[in-house]
PDB file of C-alpha atoms in Angstrom:
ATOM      1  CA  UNK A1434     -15.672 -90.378 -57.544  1.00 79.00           C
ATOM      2  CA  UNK A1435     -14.360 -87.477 -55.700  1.00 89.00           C
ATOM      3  CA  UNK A1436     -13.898 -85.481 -58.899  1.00 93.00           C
ATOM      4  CA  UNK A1437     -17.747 -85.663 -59.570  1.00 94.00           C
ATOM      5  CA  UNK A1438     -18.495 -84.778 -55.561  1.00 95.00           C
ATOM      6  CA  UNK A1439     -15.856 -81.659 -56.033  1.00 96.00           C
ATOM      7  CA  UNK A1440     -17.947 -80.906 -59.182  1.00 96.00           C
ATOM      8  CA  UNK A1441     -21.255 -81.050 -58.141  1.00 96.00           C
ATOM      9  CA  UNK A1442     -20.186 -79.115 -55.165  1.00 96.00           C
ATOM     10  CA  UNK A1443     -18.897 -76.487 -57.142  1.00 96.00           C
ATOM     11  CA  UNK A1444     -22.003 -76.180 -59.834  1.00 96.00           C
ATOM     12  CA  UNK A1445     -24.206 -76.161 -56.806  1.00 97.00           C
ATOM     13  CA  UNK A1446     -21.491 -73.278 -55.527  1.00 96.00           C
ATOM     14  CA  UNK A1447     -22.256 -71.415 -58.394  1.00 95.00           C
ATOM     15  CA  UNK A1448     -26.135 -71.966 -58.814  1.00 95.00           C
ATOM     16  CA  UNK A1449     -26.265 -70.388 -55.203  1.00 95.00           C
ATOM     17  CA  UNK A1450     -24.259 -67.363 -56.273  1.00 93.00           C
ATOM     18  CA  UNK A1451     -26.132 -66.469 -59.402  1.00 93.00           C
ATOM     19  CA  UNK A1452     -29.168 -66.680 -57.101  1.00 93.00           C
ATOM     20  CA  UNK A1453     -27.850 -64.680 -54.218  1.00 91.00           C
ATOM     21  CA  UNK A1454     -27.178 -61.921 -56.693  1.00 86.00           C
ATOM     22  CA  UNK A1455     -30.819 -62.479 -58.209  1.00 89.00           C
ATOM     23  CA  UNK A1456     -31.965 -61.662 -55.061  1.00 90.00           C
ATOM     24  CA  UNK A1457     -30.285 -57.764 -54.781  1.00 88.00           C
ATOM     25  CA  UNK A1458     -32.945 -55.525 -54.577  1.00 90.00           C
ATOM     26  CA  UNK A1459     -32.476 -52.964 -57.554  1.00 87.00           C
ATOM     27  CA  UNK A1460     -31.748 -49.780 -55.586  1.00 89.00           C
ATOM     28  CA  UNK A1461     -28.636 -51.362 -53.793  1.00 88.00           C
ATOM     29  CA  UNK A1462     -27.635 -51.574 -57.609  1.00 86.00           C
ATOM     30  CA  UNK A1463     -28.272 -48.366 -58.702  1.00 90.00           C
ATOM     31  CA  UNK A1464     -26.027 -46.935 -56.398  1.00 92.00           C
ATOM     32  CA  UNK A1465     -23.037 -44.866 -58.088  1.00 92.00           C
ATOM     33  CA  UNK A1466     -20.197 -46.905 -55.934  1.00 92.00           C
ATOM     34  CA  UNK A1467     -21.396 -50.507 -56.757  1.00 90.00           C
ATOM     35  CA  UNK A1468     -21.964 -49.435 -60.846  1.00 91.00           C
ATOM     36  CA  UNK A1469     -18.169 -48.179 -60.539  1.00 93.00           C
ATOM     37  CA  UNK A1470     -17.342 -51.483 -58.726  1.00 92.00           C
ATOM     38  CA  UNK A1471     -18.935 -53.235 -61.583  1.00 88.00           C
ATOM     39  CA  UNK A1472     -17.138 -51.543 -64.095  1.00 91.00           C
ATOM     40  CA  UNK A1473     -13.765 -51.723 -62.243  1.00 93.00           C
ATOM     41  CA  UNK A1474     -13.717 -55.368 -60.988  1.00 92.00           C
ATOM     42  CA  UNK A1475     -13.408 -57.854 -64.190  1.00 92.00           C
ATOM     43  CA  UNK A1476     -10.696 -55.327 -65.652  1.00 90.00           C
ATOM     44  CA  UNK A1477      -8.602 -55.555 -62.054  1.00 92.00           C
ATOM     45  CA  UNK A1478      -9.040 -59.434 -61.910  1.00 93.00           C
ATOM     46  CA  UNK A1479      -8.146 -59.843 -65.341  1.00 90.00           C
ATOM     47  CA  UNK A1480      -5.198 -57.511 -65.079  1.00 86.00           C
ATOM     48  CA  UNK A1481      -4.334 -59.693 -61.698  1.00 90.00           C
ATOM     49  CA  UNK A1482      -4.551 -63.310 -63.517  1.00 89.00           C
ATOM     50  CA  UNK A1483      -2.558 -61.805 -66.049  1.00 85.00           C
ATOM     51  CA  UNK A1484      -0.003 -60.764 -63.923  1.00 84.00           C
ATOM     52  CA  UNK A1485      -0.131 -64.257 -61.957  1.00 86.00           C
ATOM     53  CA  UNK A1486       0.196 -65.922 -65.353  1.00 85.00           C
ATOM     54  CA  UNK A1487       2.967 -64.078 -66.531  1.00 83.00           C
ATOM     55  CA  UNK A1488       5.254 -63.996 -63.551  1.00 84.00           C
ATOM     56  CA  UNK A1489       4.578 -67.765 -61.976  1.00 84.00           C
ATOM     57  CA  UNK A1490       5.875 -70.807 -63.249  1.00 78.00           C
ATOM     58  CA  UNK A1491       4.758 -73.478 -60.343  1.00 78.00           C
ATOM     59  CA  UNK A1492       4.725 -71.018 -57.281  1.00 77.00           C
ATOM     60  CA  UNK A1493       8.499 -69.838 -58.475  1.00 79.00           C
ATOM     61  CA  UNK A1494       8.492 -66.075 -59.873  1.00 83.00           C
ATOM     62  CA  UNK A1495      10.135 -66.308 -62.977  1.00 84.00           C
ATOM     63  CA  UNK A1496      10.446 -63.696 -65.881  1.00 86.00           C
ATOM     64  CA  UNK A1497      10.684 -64.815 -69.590  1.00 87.00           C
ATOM     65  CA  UNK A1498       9.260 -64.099 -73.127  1.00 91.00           C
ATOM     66  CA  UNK A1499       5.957 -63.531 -70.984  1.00 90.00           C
ATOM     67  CA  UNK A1500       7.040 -60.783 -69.653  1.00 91.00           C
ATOM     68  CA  UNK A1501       8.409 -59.140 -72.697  1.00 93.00           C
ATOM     69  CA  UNK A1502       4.923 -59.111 -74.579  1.00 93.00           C
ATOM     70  CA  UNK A1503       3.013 -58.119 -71.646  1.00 91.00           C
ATOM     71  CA  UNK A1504       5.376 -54.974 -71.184  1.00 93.00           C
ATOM     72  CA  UNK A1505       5.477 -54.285 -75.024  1.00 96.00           C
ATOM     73  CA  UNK A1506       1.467 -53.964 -74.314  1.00 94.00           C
ATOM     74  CA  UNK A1507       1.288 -52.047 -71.599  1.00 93.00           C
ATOM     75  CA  UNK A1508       3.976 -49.390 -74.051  1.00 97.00           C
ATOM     76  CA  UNK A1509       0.847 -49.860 -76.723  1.00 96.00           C
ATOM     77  CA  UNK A1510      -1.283 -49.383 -74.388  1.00 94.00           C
ATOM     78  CA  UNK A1511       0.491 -46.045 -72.958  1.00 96.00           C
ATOM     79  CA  UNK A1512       0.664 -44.745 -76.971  1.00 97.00           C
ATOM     80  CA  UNK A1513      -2.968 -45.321 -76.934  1.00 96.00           C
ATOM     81  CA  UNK A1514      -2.994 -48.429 -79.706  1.00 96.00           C
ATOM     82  CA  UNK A1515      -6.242 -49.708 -80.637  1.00 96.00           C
ATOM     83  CA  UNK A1516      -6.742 -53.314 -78.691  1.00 94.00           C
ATOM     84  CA  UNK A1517      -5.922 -55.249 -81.546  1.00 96.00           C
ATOM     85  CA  UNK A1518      -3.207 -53.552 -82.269  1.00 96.00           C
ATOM     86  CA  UNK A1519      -2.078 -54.343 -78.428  1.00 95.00           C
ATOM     87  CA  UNK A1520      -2.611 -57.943 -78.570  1.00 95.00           C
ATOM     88  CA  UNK A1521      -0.359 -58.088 -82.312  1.00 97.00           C
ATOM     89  CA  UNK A1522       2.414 -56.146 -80.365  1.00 97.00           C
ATOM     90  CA  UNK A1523       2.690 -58.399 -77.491  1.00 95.00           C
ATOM     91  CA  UNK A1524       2.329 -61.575 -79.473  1.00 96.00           C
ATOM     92  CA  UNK A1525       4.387 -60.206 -81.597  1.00 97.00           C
ATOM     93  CA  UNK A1526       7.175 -59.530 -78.816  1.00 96.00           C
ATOM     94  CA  UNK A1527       6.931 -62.329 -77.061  1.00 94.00           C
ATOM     95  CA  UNK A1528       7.184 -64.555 -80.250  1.00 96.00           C
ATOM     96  CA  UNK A1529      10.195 -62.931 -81.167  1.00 96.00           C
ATOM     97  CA  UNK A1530      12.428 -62.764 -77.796  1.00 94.00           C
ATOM     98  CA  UNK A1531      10.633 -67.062 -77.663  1.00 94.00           C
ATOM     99  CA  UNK A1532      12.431 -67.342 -81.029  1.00 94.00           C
ATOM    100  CA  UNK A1533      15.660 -65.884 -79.666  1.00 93.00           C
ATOM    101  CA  UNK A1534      15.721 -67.182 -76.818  1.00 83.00           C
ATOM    102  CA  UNK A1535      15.420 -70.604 -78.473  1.00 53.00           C
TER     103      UNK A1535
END
């Protein structure tokens, strides 16, 4: 029962949100600093779970075949690869040290 109170709490959560930001007038959102917030913010939060996800095993910081394929992306990323070409390289790397690494 507590799992449907904690979700029902949490939709609600989230119903409330999406109307809060329904209810920004338009000008606050035309304004240069919140479009370049809007821009910025998924890509930092992304980059941040990424990070999280890659370096935490279970609240211990741990690096592994993770880490390899996100640092063979950001290299991709620094030569300017096309995005699918990033995501093959890191699979790609992290695949391969997982494979001999056993």
């Amino acid at each position: 029962m507590t799992t449907w109170i904690a979700i029902a709490v949490t939709a609600a959560g989230c119903y409330l949100v999406k109307l809060l930001g329904l209810s920004v007038p338009a000008a606050a959102l035309e304004r240069p600093a919140v479009r370049r917030l809007a821009a910025l913010l998924p890509v930092a939060l992304l980059a941040a779970l990424t990070a999280l996800q890659t370096v935490d095993d279970g609240g211990a910081p741990v690096l592994d075949a993770r880490a390899a394929g996100v640092a063979a992306a950001g290299v991709a990323l620094l030569l300017r690869a096309p995005f699918l070409a990033v995501v093959a390289v890191a699979v790609a790397v992290t695949a391969g040290v997982r494979a001999i690494g056993g």
